[in-house]
PDB file of C-alpha atoms in Angstrom:
ATOM      1  CA  TRP A   1      49.404 160.230  94.629  1.00 35.00           C
ATOM      2  CA  ALA A   2      46.405 160.990  92.521  1.00 39.00           C
ATOM      3  CA  LEU A   3      44.341 163.883  93.057  1.00 39.00           C
ATOM      4  CA  ARG A   4      40.572 163.443  92.835  1.00 40.00           C
ATOM      5  CA  LYS A   5      38.420 165.713  90.340  1.00 41.00           C
ATOM      6  CA  VAL A   6      36.591 168.627  92.909  1.00 40.00           C
ATOM      7  CA  SER A   7      33.566 169.438  92.269  1.00 41.00           C
ATOM      8  CA  GLU A   8      32.343 173.190  93.270  1.00 41.00           C
ATOM      9  CA  GLN A   9      30.658 171.724  96.397  1.00 43.00           C
ATOM     10  CA  ASP A  10      33.968 169.846  97.610  1.00 44.00           C
ATOM     11  CA  SER A  11      35.356 173.609  97.008  1.00 39.00           C
ATOM     12  CA  HIS A  12      33.084 175.172  99.180  1.00 38.00           C
ATOM     13  CA  GLU A  13      33.328 172.232 102.346  1.00 41.00           C
ATOM     14  CA  PHE A  14      37.300 172.188 101.501  1.00 40.00           C
ATOM     15  CA  LYS A  15      37.576 176.469 102.250  1.00 38.00           C
ATOM     16  CA  LYS A  16      35.166 176.388 105.395  1.00 38.00           C
ATOM     17  CA  LYS A  17      37.250 173.536 106.540  1.00 40.00           C
ATOM     18  CA  LYS A  18      40.561 175.216 106.350  1.00 38.00           C
ATOM     19  CA  LYS A  19      38.720 178.371 107.967  1.00 38.00           C
ATOM     20  CA  LYS A  20      37.773 176.208 110.699  1.00 40.00           C
ATOM     21  CA  SER A  21      40.834 174.214 111.360  1.00 40.00           C
ATOM     22  CA  SER A  22      43.576 174.971 113.762  1.00 41.00           C
ATOM     23  CA  HIS A  23      46.234 173.717 112.003  1.00 42.00           C
ATOM     24  CA  SER A  24      48.056 176.714 109.311  1.00 43.00           C
ATOM     25  CA  GLY A  25      50.189 176.576 106.771  1.00 44.00           C
ATOM     26  CA  ASN A  26      51.346 173.071 104.889  1.00 43.00           C
ATOM     27  CA  ALA A  27      49.612 170.359 107.602  1.00 43.00           C
ATOM     28  CA  CYS A  28      46.476 172.368 107.073  1.00 38.00           C
ATOM     29  CA  GLU A  29      46.135 172.062 103.635  1.00 40.00           C
ATOM     30  CA  VAL A  30      47.203 168.225 103.301  1.00 42.00           C
ATOM     31  CA  ILE A  31      44.717 167.106 106.071  1.00 41.00           C
ATOM     32  CA  CYS A  32      41.709 169.466 104.908  1.00 42.00           C
ATOM     33  CA  GLU A  33      42.896 168.717 100.997  1.00 49.00           C
ATOM     34  CA  THR A  34      42.403 164.989 101.588  1.00 47.00           C
ATOM     35  CA  GLY A  35      38.924 165.037 103.384  1.00 60.00           C
ATOM     36  CA  ASP A  36      40.269 164.034 107.033  1.00 88.00           C
ATOM     37  CA  CYS A  37      40.689 160.162 105.833  1.00 94.00           C
ATOM     38  CA  ARG A  38      43.158 158.699 108.351  1.00 94.00           C
ATOM     39  CA  GLN A  39      46.252 157.192 107.007  1.00 93.00           C
ATOM     40  CA  GLN A  40      44.877 153.289 105.866  1.00 94.00           C
ATOM     41  CA  GLU A  41      41.530 154.876 104.652  1.00 95.00           C
ATOM     42  CA  PHE A  42      40.283 156.329 100.835  1.00 94.00           C
ATOM     43  CA  ARG A  43      37.155 158.717 100.431  1.00 95.00           C
ATOM     44  CA  ASP A  44      34.714 156.265  98.000  1.00 93.00           C
ATOM     45  CA  ARG A  45      32.190 157.571  95.679  1.00 93.00           C
ATOM     46  CA  SER A  46      30.004 158.669  98.062  1.00 93.00           C
ATOM     47  CA  GLY A  47      32.365 160.567  99.687  1.00 93.00           C
ATOM     48  CA  ASN A  48      32.892 158.231 102.424  1.00 95.00           C
ATOM     49  CA  CYS A  49      36.639 157.445 104.217  1.00 96.00           C
ATOM     50  CA  VAL A  50      36.586 153.397 103.745  1.00 95.00           C
ATOM     51  CA  LEU A  51      39.162 151.254 105.289  1.00 95.00           C
ATOM     52  CA  CYS A  52      42.092 150.256 102.358  1.00 96.00           C
ATOM     53  CA  LYS A  53      41.628 146.504 101.434  1.00 95.00           C
ATOM     54  CA  GLN A  54      44.516 144.372 103.105  1.00 96.00           C
ATOM     55  CA  CYS A  55      46.179 141.920 100.880  1.00 97.00           C
ATOM     56  CA  GLY A  56      46.467 138.375 101.494  1.00 98.00           C
ATOM     57  CA  PRO A  57      50.289 136.521 102.220  1.00 98.00           C
ATOM     58  CA  GLY A  58      52.425 137.164  98.647  1.00 98.00           C
ATOM     59  CA  MET A  59      50.481 139.664  97.651  1.00 98.00           C
ATOM     60  CA  GLU A  60      50.213 143.347  98.063  1.00 98.00           C
ATOM     61  CA  LEU A  61      48.223 147.077  97.219  1.00 97.00           C
ATOM     62  CA  SER A  62      48.942 148.002  93.498  1.00 96.00           C
ATOM     63  CA  LYS A  63      49.241 151.113  94.766  1.00 95.00           C
ATOM     64  CA  GLU A  64      49.642 153.637  97.514  1.00 94.00           C
ATOM     65  CA  CYS A  65      46.198 153.874  99.384  1.00 95.00           C
ATOM     66  CA  GLY A  66      45.408 155.675 102.253  1.00 94.00           C
ATOM     67  CA  PHE A  67      44.979 159.719 103.423  1.00 93.00           C
ATOM     68  CA  GLY A  68      41.673 160.228 101.523  1.00 93.00           C
ATOM     69  CA  TYR A  69      43.571 157.993  98.360  1.00 93.00           C
ATOM     70  CA  GLY A  70      43.917 154.591  96.612  1.00 92.00           C
ATOM     71  CA  GLU A  71      40.096 153.941  95.553  1.00 91.00           C
ATOM     72  CA  ASP A  72      41.260 151.773  92.959  1.00 93.00           C
ATOM     73  CA  ALA A  73      44.143 149.546  94.645  1.00 95.00           C
ATOM     74  CA  GLN A  74      43.842 146.519  94.118  1.00 96.00           C
ATOM     75  CA  CYS A  75      45.832 143.366  95.607  1.00 97.00           C
ATOM     76  CA  MET A  76      48.642 142.292  93.289  1.00 98.00           C
ATOM     77  CA  ALA A  77      51.149 139.428  93.986  1.00 98.00           C
ATOM     78  CA  CYS A  78      54.595 140.528  94.686  1.00 98.00           C
ATOM     79  CA  ARG A  79      57.257 141.488  92.262  1.00 97.00           C
ATOM     80  CA  PRO A  80      60.126 139.036  91.999  1.00 96.00           C
ATOM     81  CA  HIS A  81      62.516 138.869  94.686  1.00 95.00           C
ATOM     82  CA  ARG A  82      60.227 140.482  96.778  1.00 97.00           C
ATOM     83  CA  PHE A  83      58.047 138.356  99.696  1.00 96.00           C
ATOM     84  CA  LYS A  84      54.902 139.270 102.259  1.00 97.00           C
ATOM     85  CA  GLU A  85      54.116 136.637 104.801  1.00 96.00           C
ATOM     86  CA  ASP A  86      51.050 137.628 106.437  1.00 96.00           C
ATOM     87  CA  TRP A  87      47.887 139.637 105.631  1.00 96.00           C
ATOM     88  CA  GLY A  88      47.818 143.302 106.341  1.00 95.00           C
ATOM     89  CA  PHE A  89      48.172 146.752 104.226  1.00 93.00           C
ATOM     90  CA  GLN A  90      52.187 146.077 104.269  1.00 94.00           C
ATOM     91  CA  LYS A  91      54.015 146.124 101.414  1.00 95.00           C
ATOM     92  CA  CYS A  92      56.118 143.128  99.953  1.00 97.00           C
ATOM     93  CA  LYS A  93      59.901 143.244 101.249  1.00 95.00           C
ATOM     94  CA  PRO A  94      62.741 142.254  99.532  1.00 95.00           C
ATOM     95  CA  CYS A  95      64.008 139.438 100.030  1.00 94.00           C
ATOM     96  CA  LEU A  96      67.307 138.117 102.000  1.00 90.00           C
ATOM     97  CA  GLU A  97      70.380 137.674  99.390  1.00 90.00           C
ATOM     98  CA  CYS A  98      72.509 134.937 100.862  1.00 89.00           C
ATOM     99  CA  ALA A  99      75.522 135.655  98.791  1.00 88.00           C
ATOM    100  CA  ALA A 100      75.816 139.322  99.994  1.00 85.00           C
ATOM    101  CA  VAL A 101      76.042 138.285 103.910  1.00 81.00           C
ATOM    102  CA  ASN A 102      78.703 135.182 102.460  1.00 85.00           C
ATOM    103  CA  ARG A 103      76.123 132.108 103.257  1.00 86.00           C
ATOM    104  CA  PHE A 104      75.228 129.213 101.602  1.00 91.00           C
ATOM    105  CA  GLN A 105      71.408 129.260 100.690  1.00 94.00           C
ATOM    106  CA  LYS A 106      69.388 126.810 102.159  1.00 94.00           C
ATOM    107  CA  ALA A 107      65.828 127.635 101.283  1.00 96.00           C
ATOM    108  CA  ASN A 108      64.843 130.204  98.298  1.00 96.00           C
ATOM    109  CA  CYS A 109      62.971 133.214  98.665  1.00 96.00           C
ATOM    110  CA  SER A 110      59.143 132.789  97.511  1.00 97.00           C
ATOM    111  CA  VAL A 111      56.873 135.015  97.713  1.00 97.00           C
ATOM    112  CA  THR A 112      55.041 134.204 100.957  1.00 98.00           C
ATOM    113  CA  SER A 113      58.507 133.895 102.594  1.00 96.00           C
ATOM    114  CA  ASP A 114      62.007 135.054 102.707  1.00 95.00           C
ATOM    115  CA  ALA A 115      65.072 133.112 101.674  1.00 94.00           C
ATOM    116  CA  ILE A 116      66.554 131.023 104.332  1.00 92.00           C
ATOM    117  CA  CYS A 117      70.755 131.127 104.894  1.00 89.00           C
ATOM    118  CA  GLY A 118      72.460 128.402 106.239  1.00 87.00           C
ATOM    119  CA  ASP A 119      76.360 128.271 107.406  1.00 85.00           C
ATOM    120  CA  CYS A 120      79.002 130.324 106.140  1.00 84.00           C
ATOM    121  CA  LEU A 121      81.027 129.793 103.227  1.00 85.00           C
ATOM    122  CA  PRO A 122      84.245 128.603 102.806  1.00 83.00           C
ATOM    123  CA  GLY A 123      87.018 131.085 104.228  1.00 76.00           C
ATOM    124  CA  TYR A 124      84.167 132.775 106.543  1.00 77.00           C
ATOM    125  CA  VAL A 125      83.457 133.110 110.164  1.00 69.00           C
ATOM    126  CA  GLY A 126      80.346 133.213 112.018  1.00 67.00           C
ATOM    127  CA  PRO A 127      78.791 135.683 113.818  1.00 61.00           C
ATOM    128  CA  PHE A 128      79.779 134.170 117.094  1.00 57.00           C
ATOM    129  CA  LEU A 129      83.446 134.231 116.293  1.00 57.00           C
ATOM    130  CA  SER A 130      83.134 137.215 115.067  1.00 54.00           C
ATOM    131  CA  LEU A 131      81.599 139.041 117.579  1.00 57.00           C
ATOM    132  CA  VAL A 132      84.498 137.492 120.028  1.00 60.00           C
ATOM    133  CA  ILE A 133      86.995 139.309 117.218  1.00 57.00           C
ATOM    134  CA  ARG A 134      85.492 142.529 117.317  1.00 58.00           C
ATOM    135  CA  GLU A 135      85.658 142.658 121.295  1.00 61.00           C
ATOM    136  CA  PHE A 136      89.361 141.285 121.435  1.00 60.00           C
ATOM    137  CA  PHE A 137      90.261 143.761 119.254  1.00 55.00           C
ATOM    138  CA  PHE A 138      87.718 146.858 120.246  1.00 58.00           C
ATOM    139  CA  ASN A 139      87.712 145.996 123.898  1.00 62.00           C
ATOM    140  CA  ARG A 140      84.279 146.832 123.738  1.00 63.00           C
ATOM    141  CA  ARG A 141      80.589 144.762 122.991  1.00 64.00           C
ATOM    142  CA  PRO A 142      79.135 146.393 119.291  1.00 62.00           C
ATOM    143  CA  THR A 143      76.348 148.640 119.258  1.00 66.00           C
ATOM    144  CA  GLU A 144      72.810 147.489 118.499  1.00 65.00           C
ATOM    145  CA  LEU A 145      73.417 148.378 114.992  1.00 58.00           C
ATOM    146  CA  GLU A 146      76.354 146.632 114.539  1.00 57.00           C
ATOM    147  CA  GLU A 147      75.004 143.359 116.441  1.00 59.00           C
ATOM    148  CA  GLN A 148      72.552 142.836 114.500  1.00 55.00           C
ATOM    149  CA  PHE A 149      74.558 143.068 111.107  1.00 53.00           C
ATOM    150  CA  ILE A 150      76.863 141.067 112.840  1.00 52.00           C
ATOM    151  CA  ASN A 151      74.212 138.338 113.331  1.00 54.00           C
ATOM    152  CA  HIS A 152      73.512 138.332 109.697  1.00 56.00           C
ATOM    153  CA  ILE A 153      76.840 138.626 107.834  1.00 62.00           C
ATOM    154  CA  CYS A 154      79.631 135.564 107.980  1.00 71.00           C
ATOM    155  CA  ASP A 155      83.274 137.130 107.934  1.00 62.00           C
ATOM    156  CA  LYS A 156      86.425 136.851 106.421  1.00 59.00           C
ATOM    157  CA  GLY A 157      87.841 134.166 108.410  1.00 52.00           C
ATOM    158  CA  LEU A 158      90.882 134.070 107.021  1.00 45.00           C
ATOM    159  CA  SER A 159      92.024 137.721 107.330  1.00 48.00           C
ATOM    160  CA  TYR A 160      90.895 137.969 110.474  1.00 49.00           C
ATOM    161  CA  LEU A 161      92.658 134.682 111.729  1.00 53.00           C
ATOM    162  CA  GLU A 162      95.923 136.916 110.413  1.00 54.00           C
ATOM    163  CA  TYR A 163      94.844 139.763 112.252  1.00 50.00           C
ATOM    164  CA  ILE A 164      94.562 138.076 115.538  1.00 53.00           C
ATOM    165  CA  LYS A 165      97.865 136.150 114.995  1.00 55.00           C
ATOM    166  CA  ASN A 166      99.949 139.298 114.218  1.00 53.00           C
ATOM    167  CA  SER A 167      98.379 141.301 116.951  1.00 51.00           C
ATOM    168  CA  TYR A 168      99.069 138.735 120.047  1.00 50.00           C
ATOM    169  CA  ASN A 169     102.949 138.099 118.376  1.00 53.00           C
ATOM    170  CA  SER A 170     103.444 142.222 118.777  1.00 51.00           C
ATOM    171  CA  ILE A 171     101.371 142.075 122.307  1.00 48.00           C
ATOM    172  CA  MET A 172     102.888 139.227 123.767  1.00 51.00           C
ATOM    173  CA  LYS A 173     105.964 138.897 121.979  1.00 51.00           C
ATOM    174  CA  ARG A 174     106.255 135.432 121.290  1.00 50.00           C
ATOM    175  CA  PRO A 175     104.934 134.341 117.924  1.00 52.00           C
ATOM    176  CA  ILE A 176     102.011 131.862 117.228  1.00 47.00           C
ATOM    177  CA  THR A 177     103.092 129.480 114.463  1.00 50.00           C
ATOM    178  CA  GLN A 178      99.898 128.371 113.732  1.00 48.00           C
ATOM    179  CA  LEU A 179      96.002 129.632 114.999  1.00 44.00           C
ATOM    180  CA  LYS A 180      93.115 127.649 114.171  1.00 48.00           C
ATOM    181  CA  TYR A 181      89.140 127.793 115.036  1.00 47.00           C
ATOM    182  CA  GLY A 182      88.599 126.964 118.411  1.00 48.00           C
ATOM    183  CA  GLN A 183      91.943 127.311 119.524  1.00 46.00           C
ATOM    184  CA  ARG A 184      92.684 129.128 122.768  1.00 47.00           C
ATOM    185  CA  ILE A 185      95.683 131.464 122.771  1.00 45.00           C
TER     186      ILE A 185
END
């Protein structure tokens, strides 16, 4: 964040506000120093708090704006591998990498939309089977955070199937010679 040059009058006003403020320590210094502009406001040349620019889809501000700073921020295109779908103050978000979650890519990421992932890559199982496997082994539902992760990622299918097969064999004391997707045990 860049600090603007403070005139003698501004400095005097700042000291007056600081003395009158009921805040103490660093909180007051931050609030008073930025001229009491809110989160999405900058101070213009006349000293007024003005709403920061909102950028359209595929665009974000060139620098931080808010709490009195960012008067010269401009909308610019999202950097490579980032996107933003709506108008607003928000920054561009990183694109989903389908390969990182073991899925085929159905649609590329653009500056206005995220990538769309398809089915799991060969040798990986999808979220539902992954969820069933976890419930079977851990005898509990996954936490909300685990479930969000599970809903996106495809897990290594073969290792889980082998794990189920070996676990079943040791628990039931009878072998499963072949285990296929969708087979009831």
